[in-house]
Structures are given as structure tokens and as C-alpha cells.
Backbone as JSON, one array per atom type, in Angstrom:
{
  "sequence": "XXXXXXXXXXXXXXXXXXXXXXXXXXXXXXXXXXXXXXXXXXXXXXXXXXXXXXXXXXXXXXXXXXXXXXXXXXXXXXXXXXXXXXXXXXXXXXXXXXXXXXXXXXXXXXXXXXXXXXXXXXXXXXXXXXXXXXXXXX",
  "N": [[0.88, -1.07, 0.05], [0.38, 2.25, -0.8], [2.17, 5.09, 0.71], [1.38, 7.56, 0.6], [-0.55, 9.99, -1.22], [-1.17, 11.23, -4.44], [-1.94, 14.15, -5.26], [-3.63, 16.04, -7.45], [-4.84, 19.25, -8.39], [-6.91, 21.17, -10.28], [-8.05, 24.06, -11.9], [-10.14, 25.8, -14.48], [-8.35, 27.86, -15.18], [-5.72, 27.27, -14.15], [-3.16, 24.92, -12.97], [-3.55, 24.38, -9.66], [-2.36, 23.03, -7.63], [-0.04, 20.43, -6.95], [0.8, 17.84, -5.14], [2.24, 15.33, -3.0], [0.43, 13.91, -0.57], [-0.63, 13.17, 2.72], [-3.46, 12.74, 3.47], [-6.8, 13.65, 2.45], [-9.66, 15.86, 2.81], [-12.8, 16.49, 1.75], [-15.84, 18.16, 0.48], [-18.51, 16.72, -0.79], [-21.16, 16.1, -2.85], [-22.89, 14.68, -1.63], [-22.29, 14.86, 0.99], [-19.51, 15.41, 3.45], [-16.4, 13.84, 2.94], [-13.48, 11.55, 3.37], [-10.24, 10.7, 2.36], [-7.63, 8.45, 2.34], [-4.55, 6.88, 1.94], [-4.3, 4.03, -0.26], [-7.13, 3.89, -0.75], [-10.15, 2.74, -2.26], [-11.05, 3.01, -5.68], [-12.9, 5.82, -6.63], [-15.38, 8.07, -7.29], [-16.71, 11.53, -7.33], [-18.97, 14.17, -7.34], [-18.48, 17.61, -6.39], [-19.37, 19.99, -4.08], [-19.77, 23.59, -3.36], [-17.6, 24.51, -0.96], [-15.25, 23.53, 1.65], [-11.83, 22.39, 1.21], [-9.62, 20.09, 2.32], [-6.13, 19.26, 3.04], [-3.54, 17.0, 4.06], [0.03, 17.11, 4.92], [2.39, 15.57, 6.38], [1.47, 16.08, 8.91], [0.77, 18.69, 8.93], [-1.94, 20.94, 7.87], [-3.45, 21.9, 5.4], [-5.93, 24.49, 4.15], [-8.46, 25.0, 1.63], [-10.66, 27.05, -0.39], [-13.24, 25.83, -2.39], [-15.04, 25.76, -5.39], [-17.74, 24.07, -6.89], [-17.26, 20.98, -8.7], [-15.31, 18.16, -9.41], [-14.36, 15.05, -8.13], [-11.76, 12.53, -8.17], [-10.32, 9.44, -7.28], [-8.05, 6.95, -8.01], [-5.74, 4.38, -7.91], [-4.19, 5.4, -6.0], [-3.83, 8.12, -6.94], [-5.08, 11.47, -7.13], [-7.39, 13.3, -8.52], [-8.51, 16.4, -8.95], [-11.0, 18.4, -10.09], [-12.18, 21.69, -10.29], [-14.31, 24.59, -10.47], [-13.34, 26.96, -9.2], [-10.56, 27.6, -6.82], [-9.05, 28.6, -3.86], [-6.54, 29.22, -1.74], [-6.42, 29.17, 1.49], [-4.92, 31.22, 2.85], [-4.74, 33.02, 0.88], [-7.17, 34.29, 0.43], [-9.29, 37.18, 0.09], [-10.5, 38.7, 2.72], [-12.27, 40.85, 3.33], [-13.27, 41.32, 0.72], [-14.71, 39.15, 0.56], [-16.64, 39.47, 2.53], [-18.08, 41.63, 1.54], [-19.1, 40.43, -0.54], [-20.84, 38.72, 0.64], [-22.48, 40.56, 1.83], [-23.75, 41.84, -0.56], [-25.19, 39.61, -1.63], [-26.92, 38.68, 0.4], [-28.5, 41.13, 0.7], [-29.62, 41.08, -1.95], [-31.1, 38.67, -1.91], [-33.0, 39.26, -0.16], [-34.82, 40.81, -1.63], [-35.57, 39.09, -3.67], [-37.68, 36.55, -4.69], [-38.27, 32.86, -3.93], [-38.9, 31.7, -6.41], [-37.78, 33.37, -8.23], [-35.47, 33.59, -10.99], [-33.05, 34.51, -10.49], [-32.58, 33.83, -7.71], [-31.42, 31.32, -6.97], [-28.64, 31.78, -7.75], [-27.89, 33.93, -6.45], [-28.35, 32.62, -3.9], [-26.15, 30.59, -4.07], [-23.8, 32.61, -4.53], [-23.81, 33.64, -1.92], [-23.34, 31.43, -0.24], [-20.75, 30.7, -1.24], [-19.31, 33.04, -0.36], [-19.51, 32.73, 2.24], [-18.27, 30.31, 2.91], [-15.65, 31.06, 1.94], [-14.93, 32.93, 3.96], [-14.9, 31.33, 6.17], [-12.79, 29.5, 5.54], [-10.97, 31.1, 5.14], [-10.54, 31.99, 7.81], [-9.26, 30.02, 9.21], [-6.69, 30.1, 8.24], [-5.76, 32.4, 9.57], [-5.65, 31.4, 12.09], [-3.39, 29.91, 12.2]],
  "CA": [[0.03, 0.06, -0.04], [1.18, 3.31, -0.79], [2.07, 5.75, 2.0], [0.84, 8.85, 0.3], [-1.66, 10.29, -2.4], [-0.64, 12.14, -5.45], [-3.08, 15.07, -5.54], [-3.41, 17.41, -8.56], [-6.16, 20.11, -8.23], [-6.78, 22.08, -11.34], [-9.32, 25.04, -12.23], [-9.93, 26.18, -15.72], [-7.3, 28.71, -15.54], [-4.43, 26.95, -13.61], [-2.83, 23.99, -12.14], [-3.41, 24.99, -8.38], [-1.37, 22.29, -6.88], [0.26, 18.99, -7.13], [1.58, 17.25, -4.02], [2.22, 14.0, -2.62], [-0.07, 14.23, 0.52], [-1.04, 12.12, 3.47], [-4.97, 12.61, 3.83], [-7.61, 14.49, 1.86], [-11.02, 15.83, 3.34], [-13.6, 17.23, 0.74], [-17.21, 18.27, 0.4], [-19.04, 16.3, -1.88], [-22.71, 16.6, -3.2], [-23.73, 13.94, -0.53], [-21.61, 15.14, 2.19], [-18.29, 15.48, 3.62], [-15.92, 12.68, 2.92], [-12.18, 11.65, 3.79], [-9.51, 9.81, 1.71], [-6.2, 8.16, 2.99], [-3.64, 6.21, 0.83], [-4.82, 2.58, -0.33], [-8.52, 3.92, -0.69], [-10.68, 2.1, -3.39], [-11.3, 3.91, -6.69], [-13.93, 6.54, -6.23], [-15.78, 9.34, -8.13], [-17.82, 12.16, -6.59], [-18.91, 15.66, -7.64], [-17.86, 18.37, -5.28], [-20.01, 21.33, -4.11], [-19.06, 24.61, -2.76], [-17.16, 23.86, 0.45], [-13.71, 23.6, 2.22], [-11.07, 21.21, 0.9], [-8.27, 20.27, 3.24], [-5.12, 18.02, 2.73], [-2.52, 16.95, 5.26], [1.16, 16.68, 4.48], [3.23, 15.53, 7.56], [0.9, 16.82, 10.0], [0.53, 20.17, 8.62], [-3.07, 20.75, 7.37], [-3.69, 23.17, 4.32], [-7.24, 24.51, 3.79], [-8.86, 25.77, 0.38], [-12.26, 27.11, -0.75], [-13.42, 25.33, -3.56], [-16.24, 26.06, -6.03], [-18.19, 23.09, -7.61], [-16.36, 20.21, -9.42], [-15.2, 16.72, -9.34], [-13.14, 14.39, -7.46], [-11.5, 11.14, -8.62], [-9.12, 8.77, -6.94], [-7.64, 5.61, -8.44], [-4.23, 3.86, -7.74], [-3.71, 6.57, -4.99], [-3.71, 9.26, -7.74], [-6.32, 12.04, -6.75], [-7.49, 14.39, -9.59], [-9.65, 17.43, -8.42], [-11.29, 19.55, -11.06], [-13.07, 22.88, -9.73], [-14.5, 26.2, -11.21], [-12.37, 27.84, -8.46], [-9.96, 27.21, -5.7], [-8.36, 29.56, -3.27], [-5.65, 28.77, -0.69], [-6.97, 30.0, 2.99], [-3.87, 32.61, 3.37], [-4.81, 34.0, -0.59], [-8.52, 34.88, 0.45], [-9.51, 38.53, 0.38], [-11.88, 38.48, 3.64], [-13.01, 41.96, 3.1], [-14.11, 41.1, -0.52], [-15.69, 38.12, 0.78], [-17.82, 40.06, 3.2], [-18.81, 42.54, 0.49], [-20.09, 39.7, -1.51], [-22.01, 38.17, 1.38], [-23.6, 41.49, 2.0], [-24.49, 42.04, -1.59], [-25.98, 38.33, -1.78], [-27.91, 38.83, 1.45], [-29.41, 42.42, -0.08], [-30.19, 40.51, -3.15], [-31.97, 37.78, -1.54], [-34.27, 39.97, 0.54], [-35.57, 41.54, -2.64], [-36.15, 37.96, -4.52], [-38.61, 35.19, -4.01], [-37.6, 31.65, -4.4], [-39.18, 31.49, -7.74], [-37.2, 34.01, -9.11], [-34.23, 33.02, -11.63], [-31.66, 34.78, -9.85], [-32.57, 33.42, -6.33], [-30.46, 30.29, -6.78], [-27.54, 32.32, -8.24], [-27.59, 34.79, -5.24], [-28.16, 31.65, -2.67], [-24.75, 30.4, -4.37], [-22.95, 33.4, -4.1], [-23.64, 33.77, -0.36], [-22.54, 30.09, 0.28], [-19.45, 30.79, -1.35], [-18.67, 34.04, 0.42], [-19.41, 32.22, 3.76], [-17.19, 29.38, 2.89], [-14.42, 31.82, 1.74], [-14.55, 33.6, 5.23], [-14.69, 30.21, 7.03], [-11.59, 28.93, 5.24], [-9.6, 32.28, 5.58], [-10.15, 32.34, 9.61], [-8.3, 28.92, 9.68], [-5.21, 30.59, 7.87], [-5.54, 33.29, 10.51], [-5.25, 30.77, 13.54], [-2.16, 29.04, 12.44]],
  "C": [[0.83, 1.32, 0.19], [1.21, 4.19, 0.49], [1.63, 7.1, 1.66], [-0.06, 8.65, -1.16], [-0.93, 11.17, -3.24], [-1.81, 12.91, -5.83], [-2.7, 16.02, -6.56], [-4.82, 17.99, -8.52], [-5.7, 21.15, -9.32], [-8.43, 22.8, -11.46], [-9.1, 25.15, -13.76], [-8.76, 26.84, -16.16], [-5.99, 28.35, -15.28], [-4.45, 25.7, -12.96], [-2.73, 24.57, -10.66], [-2.23, 24.5, -7.62], [-1.17, 20.99, -7.28], [1.44, 18.69, -6.12], [1.25, 16.08, -3.82], [1.53, 14.41, -1.09], [-0.57, 13.08, 1.35], [-2.69, 11.76, 3.53], [-5.57, 13.88, 3.15], [-8.95, 14.5, 2.6], [-11.69, 16.83, 2.27], [-15.02, 17.1, 1.07], [-18.0, 17.84, -0.73], [-20.43, 16.42, -1.87], [-23.55, 15.86, -2.05], [-23.24, 14.0, 0.8], [-20.0, 15.12, 2.28], [-17.53, 14.01, 3.62], [-14.16, 12.86, 3.13], [-11.41, 10.63, 2.71], [-8.12, 9.64, 2.29], [-5.74, 7.44, 1.87], [-4.45, 4.77, 0.94], [-6.57, 2.84, -0.54], [-9.02, 3.44, -2.11], [-10.97, 3.27, -4.3], [-12.87, 4.56, -6.41], [-14.17, 7.82, -6.88], [-16.94, 10.17, -7.22], [-17.71, 13.75, -7.22], [-18.86, 16.31, -6.24], [-19.08, 19.7, -5.3], [-19.13, 22.44, -3.52], [-18.81, 24.25, -1.43], [-15.67, 24.01, 0.76], [-13.26, 22.14, 1.95], [-9.86, 21.22, 1.66], [-7.4, 18.98, 2.76], [-4.14, 18.05, 3.88], [-1.24, 16.35, 4.64], [1.91, 16.85, 5.93], [2.79, 16.29, 8.75], [0.46, 18.09, 9.95], [-0.8, 20.17, 7.54], [-3.2, 22.18, 6.46], [-5.16, 23.1, 4.06], [-7.38, 25.49, 2.27], [-10.34, 26.05, 0.42], [-12.36, 26.77, -2.03], [-14.88, 25.63, -4.03], [-16.74, 24.89, -7.0], [-17.06, 22.5, -8.55], [-16.45, 18.82, -9.2], [-13.93, 16.18, -8.75], [-12.96, 12.99, -7.89], [-10.21, 10.64, -7.79], [-9.12, 7.49, -7.66], [-6.22, 5.35, -8.43], [-3.55, 5.15, -6.79], [-3.18, 7.77, -5.83], [-5.2, 10.14, -7.58], [-6.31, 13.16, -7.81], [-8.85, 15.27, -9.17], [-9.75, 18.62, -9.45], [-12.44, 20.38, -10.6], [-13.19, 23.9, -10.55], [-13.29, 27.08, -10.71], [-11.74, 27.3, -7.15], [-9.03, 28.17, -5.19], [-7.94, 29.12, -1.9], [-6.25, 29.72, 0.55], [-5.97, 31.52, 3.01], [-4.17, 33.46, 1.9], [-6.32, 34.67, -0.48], [-8.67, 36.27, 0.76], [-10.65, 38.43, 1.44], [-12.68, 39.71, 3.54], [-13.96, 41.88, 1.64], [-15.22, 40.0, -0.4], [-16.88, 38.48, 1.49], [-18.66, 40.98, 2.53], [-19.95, 41.6, -0.42], [-21.15, 39.06, -0.63], [-23.14, 39.3, 1.37], [-24.47, 41.78, 0.78], [-25.43, 40.75, -1.92], [-27.14, 38.36, -0.91], [-29.04, 40.05, 0.98], [-30.23, 41.8, -1.11], [-31.39, 39.51, -2.84], [-33.27, 38.08, -0.96], [-35.3, 40.6, -0.49], [-36.05, 40.51, -3.73], [-37.01, 37.15, -3.8], [-37.91, 34.09, -4.73], [-37.8, 31.3, -5.81], [-38.44, 32.29, -8.57], [-35.83, 33.45, -9.69], [-33.16, 33.33, -10.95], [-31.53, 34.48, -8.38], [-31.5, 32.38, -6.03], [-29.12, 30.75, -7.15], [-26.98, 33.14, -6.84], [-27.36, 33.59, -3.92], [-26.45, 31.04, -2.74], [-23.7, 31.32, -4.01], [-22.75, 33.73, -2.79], [-22.94, 32.56, 0.13], [-21.27, 30.38, -0.1], [-18.55, 31.84, -0.58], [-18.65, 33.61, 1.86], [-18.32, 31.16, 3.89], [-15.79, 30.01, 2.74], [-13.98, 32.31, 3.16], [-14.18, 32.52, 6.31], [-13.21, 29.5, 6.93], [-10.38, 29.91, 5.5], [-9.48, 32.23, 7.1], [-9.49, 31.21, 9.74], [-7.0, 29.27, 9.25], [-4.91, 31.79, 9.05], [-5.27, 32.79, 11.98], [-3.89, 30.12, 13.28], [-0.9, 29.99, 12.92]]
}
């Protein structure tokens, strides 16, 4: 059994990271899941959420926005729309996005086409602030 996982995380714009990691935790469409070396082949969609990986006891946090997760033969491929490392998140920008989304949701009904878009924007802002707070605690 391998002692690590080969993690590759990519957005449409760039390869965000390529690392040998000890452990991964992600938010799938059916809930949070964890991956260790030797895991069976697995494919999942990802939703807006926190993505973490551990290297030698050090945990790194990212905010990710929708995508796919695949593991096979201890190789993990993650394709997401966006990914931000905790230390790179602009908290003030996330707070402003949260405020804009909350204001828009107050004016919309759930039947409105823009309602789901604003719900997703709010969720993204909240996750970004949550992930950024973990970088501040290091």
C-alpha cells in the first residue's frame, strides 16, 4: 500500500497544486468525505465547500467552488471551477460579496431565476470567510 496520495487540483485557469499528501477531506454533493492512501477507486461531484489536505501533520485549507473528485491507484484528480488557498482569500471582498448576496436575496422570491444564483454567491462568501479564518489561526 502506498504511503501517500498524489494530489492534482486544477481549475479552468491553472493547476493550483500538485503534491504528495497524507490525507484529504472534501465536501461532496452527498456530504463530507475523507481519503487516505489505499482508498478504493472513487468518483464524486463536489459542491461549494472546504477542501483540506495534510502533509506531515500540517493541514492546508482551500475554498473550492463546484467540481469533480476522482481517486484511482492513489492518484487524486480534483477539477473545480475555482480554488483559493486560505491565506490568499481576501476577507473584505468575501464580506462585501456576502452583503451583496444577502441584500439581493431579501428582494427576490424563491421562484425568481436569480434566487439560486444569489444563494450560491452567499454560500461561496461564507465558505471563503470560514476557510480564511483557519489561515489566521495558524
